[in-house]
Amino acid sequence: MIDLIAIENHLPALQVVIPLLLAPVAILVSLPFLSWLVALFGSLFCLYASVSLFFQVSEFGKINYFMGGWLPPYGIEYVIDEASSFMIVLISLMGVFATIFAYQSLKKEINKKSQSKVYGMWLLALGGLLGLVTTGDAFNLFVFLEISSLSSVTLVALGSKKDKRALTAAFNYLLIGAVGATFYVIGVGLLYSVTGTLNIADLTIKISELTANNSVKAGISFIIIGLMVKAAIFPLHIWLPSAYTFAPSAVAVLLTATATKAALYVLARILFTLLFNADDFTVIILQWVLLPASIVAIFFGTIRAIFEKDIKKLLAFSSLSQIGYITIGLTLGTASGIMASFIHIANHSMMKAALFMGIGAISIQLKKSINVDDLKGLSKSMPVTSISLTVVILSLLGIPLTIGFISKVYLLKAVFSHGNWPILFIIVLTSFLALGYAWQMIENIWMKQPGDSALTINDDPKIYIPLVALAVFNILFGIYAYPVVNSAFNASTAIFWKAL
Amino acid sequence: MISSINFIYLALLPPLLAPIFIFIFKNNQNLRDSVGLIGSLISFYATINITNDLINGGSPTLYLFNIFSDLSLSFKVTPLGAVFGLLCSGLWILAAIYSIGYMRGNNEKNQTRFYIFYSLSIFGALCVAWSSNLLVLFIFYEFLTFATYPLVVHKETDDSIKASRLYLGILVGSSLMLFLPAIIWVWYSVGTLNFADGGILNNTFDPVYAPILLSLFVFGIGKAALMPLHWWLPAAMVAPTPVSALLHAVAVVKAGVFSILMVICYIFGPEFMNSSGSGKFLIWASTITLFLSSVIAIRKNDIKARLAYSTVSQLSYIILGGAIASNYSLIASVSNIMMHGVGKITLFFCAGAIYVSTKITKITDLNGIGHKMPLTFIAFSIGALSIIGIPPLGGSWSKFYLLLGAAQSELTIIIIILAISTLLNTYYLLDPVFRAFFMDKNESVKSVKHPLTVYPALCSAFLVILLFFYIDPLLQLVNLIIYLP
């Protein structure tokens, strides 16, 4: 009993440390199945830790955990509040789903020899992302940014057995990611030179006294640009489409559901916590950088997706536009806008992860990348996958009774209360245009006669279980939205405490 | 005595659960096809009880849970909703019988899928009818669109895929781009979306913007087929006739005008409609639609296309009544929802019966057919005369009240246009009857008898006559809307 209590107290550290420690174990056991079990154990532990932290926070409020007992501003602090607990639950939950999906799909897509290494990288990525959202230290944040990026790059590169272009995609990702991380660390350096602290809470206080300081402004600009690269915000998104397309299916699921979302969260926190007193400057960033970028991202992503035939790439471009919706919520600079963004962060993870799983399940069987035409007649050969995919596509379109609708309603409501009519129009127009790329998939799945290749494929329960579970989530939280909406509300108030 | 809450369950569950049984029995044709019929009977029984409860002063409600903190997924039967609910569940019985005859007579493929989505569509329509707030209405409005999509695309030919794209594009596009923003606007400025007697906009909404809001609503509700958003309805005629009959003459299109009437009666409120003057443009938009679509209908040689344009025209009669928003015109609208529904389903039943027996789809091919299918054409004449508005048929009531309403509001030009439109209606609806009975026979046409497609048409034709004499319950319901306590 005493041990358990001790574990409870150290959960904020353990949820990061355990996956990082398990990573070498997964590599060393070097049997794919055992490595997978290690990865599954790691992700399940993270889920347990994050869920219990979530309930601790909602019961007792914010948790400040001091790494090694060193007090801030000198030691490293982990902050678990309503917002970061929301994110760790999301990331670890999606991590579990992706890990379950990974075993079967990696077995088919990757050499037996490198499979164990994948799980090592997998755990590193997971731990890095969890650290990224919980750390309260600006430099520690950089470390986790790098851990998660480098492991993601490796994971993407492992897609090279399937398609050699994965190597160039990974190299692009590496270069652009490194530039982004460098920008971030330059920004942190500048802030450190002025304030002499790296603790984010401490920085917040110190910066508020230095609003006119140009080093602060430059530092913040560097930080924001660095994070925009990680979050794939237009025009710094160029690594994303090819990385998602050529990565192994399971890796695409993991990245889309967690990596960009974690970066978006960090961006939101920097924007609204660190800058809460540098008012004018925040407004400039929101109105003149982030807002135009998100509008272009929405249009660009939607239109590219309409003309894209390779489905994974299509989904990647669709992600680009969906990230645009998330950042539009942030640019409103109101509590309800941030809340809408949080809702969409969670909902978009659930949709896109399921979509990549479904498409991955098909591509694993056909042993090639999937075109829109390859979906023809899918309803006859893979009925379960077809139904799940249809549900999720409807959700992506924001049809009522799915989570996509919940996101849309809250985003529209936030835009409305902000009184920004043009943005409202852009949102409804592009969400209608999304029919253009989404509906051709549904038509092909259900209405067209199957081609030759379709005859050889069939449903595989070992692959579709996580997909079906996510499809059920898409409907369940679309009808009973309270849990997501309520925790997103708490998260937004935690981030946007100026409003209180 | 079961409480009325249970009756809402009892009415909604059969169409929701029927698909499961249809799927289970997919290998036993008779068992599968009877599921829909049994479901419709249960549902209609429950709907009658709900309506009785409402007339006796009850207020049947069903609360499920909160979707958002201030909005619940719940159902509350309004008098308007009771009329629409009665119409849907009542005609579902006839359509269930009819579709068995039609689908078997035509040897259609994918019948299981057809019955599953047919039943889900009815569920959507009933949920729209009894929704307690605008958001629930919107949710099931969209549900209805997507539930009918597989029915429209049923044949899976290139033509039907193309038509269904138009169907989905217009309905989803208008509802996303106009209807949803309008709802959010109301939500934001009033703080609630619950339907309330006399409207919720009064005092809280700036009357200057009221016409803009109303136009977002009426053009956003594409199912009401107000021009220029009417294209989807003729396109949807590629569906099998039972779909055109129950869904595109009754459930779907009436869900559209019903939503508009709900917005006018329970969101705007008749008083605010008149004081803000927001109905003015709508009077003209609907009058132009009803006139133009009558003109187009004359030029259509395809039976179903002509009936579709006739539907567009009749829907605008209903919208016109709502736009005038006086007592008489609202009576006209509500009764026309019922009367046109019963009349038009009769016409579609007949069109389908003709197609199943003889494969004729063109009006010019109907010459002399009346002697081979006398019962079908008698039913067709009754339905047509009712829609034109000849007593003693149900449709005459709604035309009478609409003219009364227009006269009361001193809209002389509208009355003249209505008169001309009635002449056009007479021409294009009686033309097929005339050809069938009085033109020379075309001996080459062979006909096969399919009684299951003929009797439902006769039943609904009989219902048309019955409704003329049995108008009282309907008026009682309408009075509940107009004369508020």
Tab-separated table of C-alpha atoms in Angstrom, chain B residues 14-263:
chain	number	residue	atom	x	y	z
B	14	PRO	CA	-40.047	0.845	-34.302
B	15	PRO	CA	-38.447	2.788	-37.168
B	16	LEU	CA	-35.131	2.883	-35.281
B	17	LEU	CA	-35.054	-0.797	-34.436
B	18	ALA	CA	-36.700	-2.147	-37.573
B	19	PRO	CA	-33.368	-2.072	-39.490
B	20	ILE	CA	-31.904	-4.573	-37.039
B	21	PHE	CA	-34.738	-7.028	-37.668
B	22	ILE	CA	-34.638	-6.363	-41.397
B	23	PHE	CA	-30.957	-7.247	-41.337
B	24	ILE	CA	-31.544	-10.394	-39.286
B	25	PHE	CA	-34.272	-11.600	-41.626
B	26	LYS	CA	-32.460	-10.626	-44.793
B	27	ASN	CA	-32.642	-14.142	-46.164
B	28	ASN	CA	-36.359	-14.566	-45.596
B	29	GLN	CA	-38.139	-12.177	-47.924
B	30	ASN	CA	-41.612	-12.382	-46.392
B	31	LEU	CA	-40.436	-11.982	-42.837
B	32	ARG	CA	-38.108	-9.113	-43.799
B	33	ASP	CA	-40.743	-7.182	-45.690
B	34	SER	CA	-43.310	-7.511	-42.949
B	35	VAL	CA	-41.005	-5.897	-40.378
B	36	GLY	CA	-41.600	-2.443	-41.861
B	37	LEU	CA	-45.356	-2.951	-41.917
B	38	ILE	CA	-45.524	-4.072	-38.295
B	39	GLY	CA	-43.278	-1.197	-37.273
B	40	SER	CA	-45.467	1.296	-39.067
B	41	LEU	CA	-48.606	0.007	-37.388
B	42	ILE	CA	-47.083	0.269	-33.904
B	43	SER	CA	-45.698	3.679	-34.665
B	44	PHE	CA	-49.003	4.977	-35.996
B	45	TYR	CA	-50.906	3.656	-33.005
B	46	ALA	CA	-48.504	5.497	-30.717
B	47	THR	CA	-48.722	8.686	-32.754
B	48	ILE	CA	-52.510	8.698	-32.517
B	49	ASN	CA	-52.264	8.380	-28.761
B	50	ILE	CA	-49.755	11.212	-28.593
B	51	THR	CA	-52.033	13.423	-30.644
B	52	ASN	CA	-55.026	12.577	-28.477
B	53	ASP	CA	-53.032	13.463	-25.413
B	54	LEU	CA	-52.086	16.794	-26.970
B	55	ILE	CA	-55.675	17.661	-27.920
B	56	ASN	CA	-56.784	16.820	-24.391
B	57	GLY	CA	-54.398	19.411	-23.022
B	58	GLY	CA	-51.379	17.263	-22.273
B	59	SER	CA	-47.867	18.089	-23.374
B	60	PRO	CA	-46.090	14.895	-24.416
B	61	THR	CA	-42.349	15.197	-23.862
B	62	LEU	CA	-39.380	12.875	-23.767
B	63	TYR	CA	-36.112	14.004	-22.223
B	64	LEU	CA	-33.010	11.930	-22.957
B	65	PHE	CA	-29.938	13.893	-21.841
B	66	ASN	CA	-28.118	17.168	-22.282
B	67	ILE	CA	-26.048	17.510	-25.425
B	68	PHE	CA	-24.553	20.773	-24.282
B	69	SER	CA	-24.869	22.358	-20.908
B	70	ASP	CA	-27.857	24.439	-22.002
B	71	LEU	CA	-29.375	22.228	-24.685
B	72	SER	CA	-30.904	18.816	-24.310
B	73	LEU	CA	-31.611	15.985	-26.663
B	74	SER	CA	-35.307	15.855	-26.001
B	75	PHE	CA	-38.583	15.647	-27.809
B	76	LYS	CA	-41.654	17.727	-27.224
B	77	VAL	CA	-44.723	17.316	-29.359
B	78	THR	CA	-46.086	20.602	-30.624
B	79	PRO	CA	-49.435	20.732	-32.456
B	80	LEU	CA	-47.542	21.319	-35.689
B	81	GLY	CA	-45.293	18.360	-34.947
B	82	ALA	CA	-48.317	16.212	-34.187
B	83	VAL	CA	-49.750	16.928	-37.640
B	84	PHE	CA	-46.473	16.102	-39.344
B	85	GLY	CA	-45.955	13.017	-37.174
B	86	LEU	CA	-49.438	11.724	-37.977
B	87	LEU	CA	-48.805	12.256	-41.658
B	88	CYS	CA	-45.474	10.421	-41.676
B	89	SER	CA	-46.393	7.452	-39.559
B	90	GLY	CA	-49.840	7.096	-41.119
B	91	LEU	CA	-48.652	7.123	-44.692
B	92	TRP	CA	-45.754	4.861	-43.752
B	93	ILE	CA	-48.307	2.041	-43.357
B	94	LEU	CA	-49.538	2.464	-46.924
B	95	ALA	CA	-46.021	2.986	-48.259
B	96	ALA	CA	-44.793	-0.146	-46.480
B	97	ILE	CA	-47.406	-2.223	-48.270
B	98	TYR	CA	-46.789	-0.413	-51.512
B	99	SER	CA	-43.034	-0.836	-51.464
B	100	ILE	CA	-43.393	-4.595	-51.059
B	101	GLY	CA	-45.455	-4.671	-54.226
B	102	TYR	CA	-43.202	-2.270	-56.078
B	103	MET	CA	-39.849	-3.727	-55.137
B	104	ARG	CA	-40.946	-7.287	-55.887
B	105	GLY	CA	-42.830	-6.369	-59.035
B	106	ASN	CA	-39.761	-4.566	-60.317
B	107	ASN	CA	-37.202	-7.121	-59.117
B	108	GLU	CA	-35.074	-4.373	-57.607
B	109	LYS	CA	-31.664	-5.329	-56.238
B	110	ASN	CA	-30.340	-4.477	-52.759
B	111	GLN	CA	-33.805	-4.678	-51.238
B	112	THR	CA	-32.493	-5.215	-47.715
B	113	ARG	CA	-30.487	-2.001	-47.853
B	114	PHE	CA	-33.534	-0.257	-49.256
B	115	TYR	CA	-35.799	-1.277	-46.381
B	116	ILE	CA	-33.161	-0.462	-43.776
B	117	PHE	CA	-32.704	3.114	-44.922
B	118	TYR	CA	-36.397	3.548	-45.659
B	119	SER	CA	-37.137	2.848	-42.051
B	120	LEU	CA	-34.280	5.045	-40.805
B	121	SER	CA	-35.625	7.907	-42.918
B	122	ILE	CA	-38.989	7.635	-41.203
B	123	PHE	CA	-37.184	7.706	-37.868
B	124	GLY	CA	-35.405	10.887	-38.948
B	125	ALA	CA	-38.642	12.506	-40.081
B	126	LEU	CA	-40.442	11.687	-36.822
B	127	CYS	CA	-37.527	13.056	-34.799
B	128	VAL	CA	-37.638	16.256	-36.824
B	129	ALA	CA	-41.371	16.459	-36.184
B	130	TRP	CA	-41.085	16.214	-32.426
B	131	SER	CA	-37.802	17.940	-31.773
B	132	SER	CA	-37.903	20.248	-28.789
B	133	ASN	CA	-35.279	22.715	-29.940
B	134	LEU	CA	-33.690	23.979	-33.088
B	135	LEU	CA	-30.451	22.058	-32.639
B	136	VAL	CA	-32.205	18.709	-32.328
B	137	LEU	CA	-34.241	19.653	-35.360
B	138	PHE	CA	-31.050	20.409	-37.278
B	139	ILE	CA	-29.396	17.173	-36.165
B	140	PHE	CA	-32.233	15.048	-37.460
B	141	TYR	CA	-32.730	17.218	-40.511
B	142	GLU	CA	-29.195	16.283	-41.546
B	143	PHE	CA	-29.747	12.710	-40.428
B	144	LEU	CA	-32.700	12.566	-42.816
B	145	THR	CA	-30.542	13.824	-45.686
B	146	PHE	CA	-27.944	11.135	-45.160
B	147	ALA	CA	-30.493	8.399	-44.491
B	148	THR	CA	-32.233	9.109	-47.804
B	149	TYR	CA	-28.984	9.310	-49.778
B	150	PRO	CA	-28.640	5.508	-50.183
B	151	LEU	CA	-32.248	5.432	-51.372
B	152	VAL	CA	-31.679	8.094	-54.015
B	153	VAL	CA	-28.539	6.398	-55.287
B	154	HIS	CA	-30.258	3.005	-55.069
B	155	LYS	CA	-29.788	1.986	-58.709
B	156	GLU	CA	-26.036	2.731	-58.543
B	157	THR	CA	-25.948	3.762	-62.179
B	158	ASP	CA	-23.891	6.740	-63.306
B	159	ASP	CA	-27.079	8.774	-63.645
B	160	SER	CA	-28.199	8.077	-60.127
B	161	ILE	CA	-24.735	8.774	-58.710
B	162	LYS	CA	-24.706	12.109	-60.481
B	163	ALA	CA	-28.228	12.941	-59.315
B	164	SER	CA	-27.426	11.961	-55.763
B	165	ARG	CA	-24.382	14.238	-55.774
B	166	LEU	CA	-26.663	17.126	-56.666
B	167	TYR	CA	-29.093	15.977	-53.994
B	168	LEU	CA	-26.447	15.855	-51.312
B	169	GLY	CA	-24.616	18.935	-52.545
B	170	ILE	CA	-27.637	21.217	-52.411
B	171	LEU	CA	-29.151	19.856	-49.218
B	172	VAL	CA	-25.943	19.626	-47.208
B	173	GLY	CA	-24.459	22.762	-48.722
B	174	SER	CA	-27.454	24.945	-47.945
B	175	SER	CA	-27.883	23.575	-44.464
B	176	LEU	CA	-24.193	23.948	-43.604
B	177	MET	CA	-23.688	27.367	-45.075
B	178	LEU	CA	-26.956	29.059	-44.152
B	179	PHE	CA	-29.082	26.999	-41.763
B	180	LEU	CA	-26.359	26.234	-39.224
B	181	PRO	CA	-25.026	29.824	-39.046
B	182	ALA	CA	-28.630	31.002	-38.596
B	183	ILE	CA	-29.076	28.615	-35.688
B	184	ILE	CA	-25.820	29.744	-34.110
B	185	TRP	CA	-26.896	33.351	-34.578
B	186	VAL	CA	-30.138	32.754	-32.723
B	187	TRP	CA	-28.322	30.763	-30.060
B	188	TYR	CA	-25.802	33.516	-29.551
B	189	SER	CA	-28.221	36.412	-29.503
B	190	VAL	CA	-31.098	34.851	-27.559
B	191	GLY	CA	-29.186	32.317	-25.476
B	192	THR	CA	-31.568	29.468	-26.107
B	193	LEU	CA	-32.852	27.405	-28.995
B	194	ASN	CA	-35.911	25.882	-27.350
B	195	PHE	CA	-39.140	26.197	-29.253
B	196	ALA	CA	-41.574	28.338	-27.333
B	197	ASP	CA	-45.137	29.426	-28.025
B	198	GLY	CA	-45.124	32.855	-29.586
B	199	GLY	CA	-41.439	32.739	-30.486
B	200	ILE	CA	-38.235	33.563	-28.656
B	201	LEU	CA	-36.887	36.433	-30.717
B	202	ASN	CA	-39.352	39.024	-29.486
B	203	ASN	CA	-37.651	41.786	-27.456
B	204	THR	CA	-34.179	40.285	-27.717
B	205	PHE	CA	-33.465	40.332	-31.435
B	206	ASP	CA	-32.916	43.478	-33.455
B	207	PRO	CA	-35.838	43.627	-35.959
B	208	VAL	CA	-33.539	45.232	-38.544
B	209	TYR	CA	-31.651	41.989	-38.951
B	210	ALA	CA	-34.762	39.801	-38.786
B	211	PRO	CA	-35.263	39.582	-42.591
B	212	ILE	CA	-31.620	38.510	-43.024
B	213	LEU	CA	-32.014	35.858	-40.352
B	214	LEU	CA	-35.231	34.609	-41.895
B	215	SER	CA	-33.656	34.401	-45.330
B	216	LEU	CA	-30.762	32.387	-43.875
B	217	PHE	CA	-33.362	30.025	-42.490
B	218	VAL	CA	-35.620	29.648	-45.522
B	219	PHE	CA	-32.798	29.260	-48.019
B	220	GLY	CA	-30.772	27.177	-45.589
B	221	ILE	CA	-33.622	24.714	-45.291
B	222	GLY	CA	-33.062	23.382	-48.788
B	223	LYS	CA	-35.564	20.582	-48.258
B	224	ALA	CA	-38.363	23.118	-48.644
B	225	ALA	CA	-37.251	23.476	-52.286
B	226	LEU	CA	-37.681	27.214	-52.480
B	227	MET	CA	-36.265	28.437	-55.779
B	228	PRO	CA	-33.366	28.548	-56.642
B	229	LEU	CA	-32.657	25.600	-54.306
B	230	HIS	CA	-35.256	23.299	-55.831
B	231	TRP	CA	-32.957	21.386	-58.211
B	232	TRP	CA	-32.394	18.501	-55.893
B	233	LEU	CA	-36.042	17.441	-55.913
B	234	PRO	CA	-36.397	16.620	-59.645
B	235	ALA	CA	-32.932	15.045	-59.437
B	236	ALA	CA	-34.047	12.831	-56.546
B	237	MET	CA	-36.688	11.268	-58.791
B	238	VAL	CA	-34.126	8.706	-59.981
B	239	ALA	CA	-34.939	6.844	-56.775
B	240	PRO	CA	-37.435	3.961	-56.793
B	241	THR	CA	-41.016	5.239	-56.674
B	242	PRO	CA	-41.780	4.278	-53.049
B	243	VAL	CA	-38.971	6.655	-52.108
B	244	SER	CA	-40.331	9.425	-54.290
B	245	ALA	CA	-43.779	8.769	-52.870
B	246	LEU	CA	-43.219	8.709	-49.133
B	247	LEU	CA	-39.977	10.651	-48.866
B	248	HIS	CA	-39.929	13.138	-51.682
B	249	ALA	CA	-43.597	13.939	-51.566
B	250	VAL	CA	-44.138	13.604	-47.821
B	251	ALA	CA	-41.384	13.035	-45.270
B	252	VAL	CA	-38.345	14.881	-46.621
B	253	VAL	CA	-39.947	17.853	-48.331
B	254	LYS	CA	-42.488	18.254	-45.573
B	255	ALA	CA	-39.647	18.133	-43.077
B	256	GLY	CA	-38.366	21.173	-44.948
B	257	VAL	CA	-41.532	23.243	-44.886
B	258	PHE	CA	-42.245	21.960	-41.408
B	259	SER	CA	-38.887	23.313	-40.245
B	260	ILE	CA	-39.676	26.668	-41.815
B	261	LEU	CA	-43.077	26.746	-40.113
B	262	MET	CA	-41.460	25.788	-36.803
B	263	VAL	CA	-39.016	28.641	-37.194
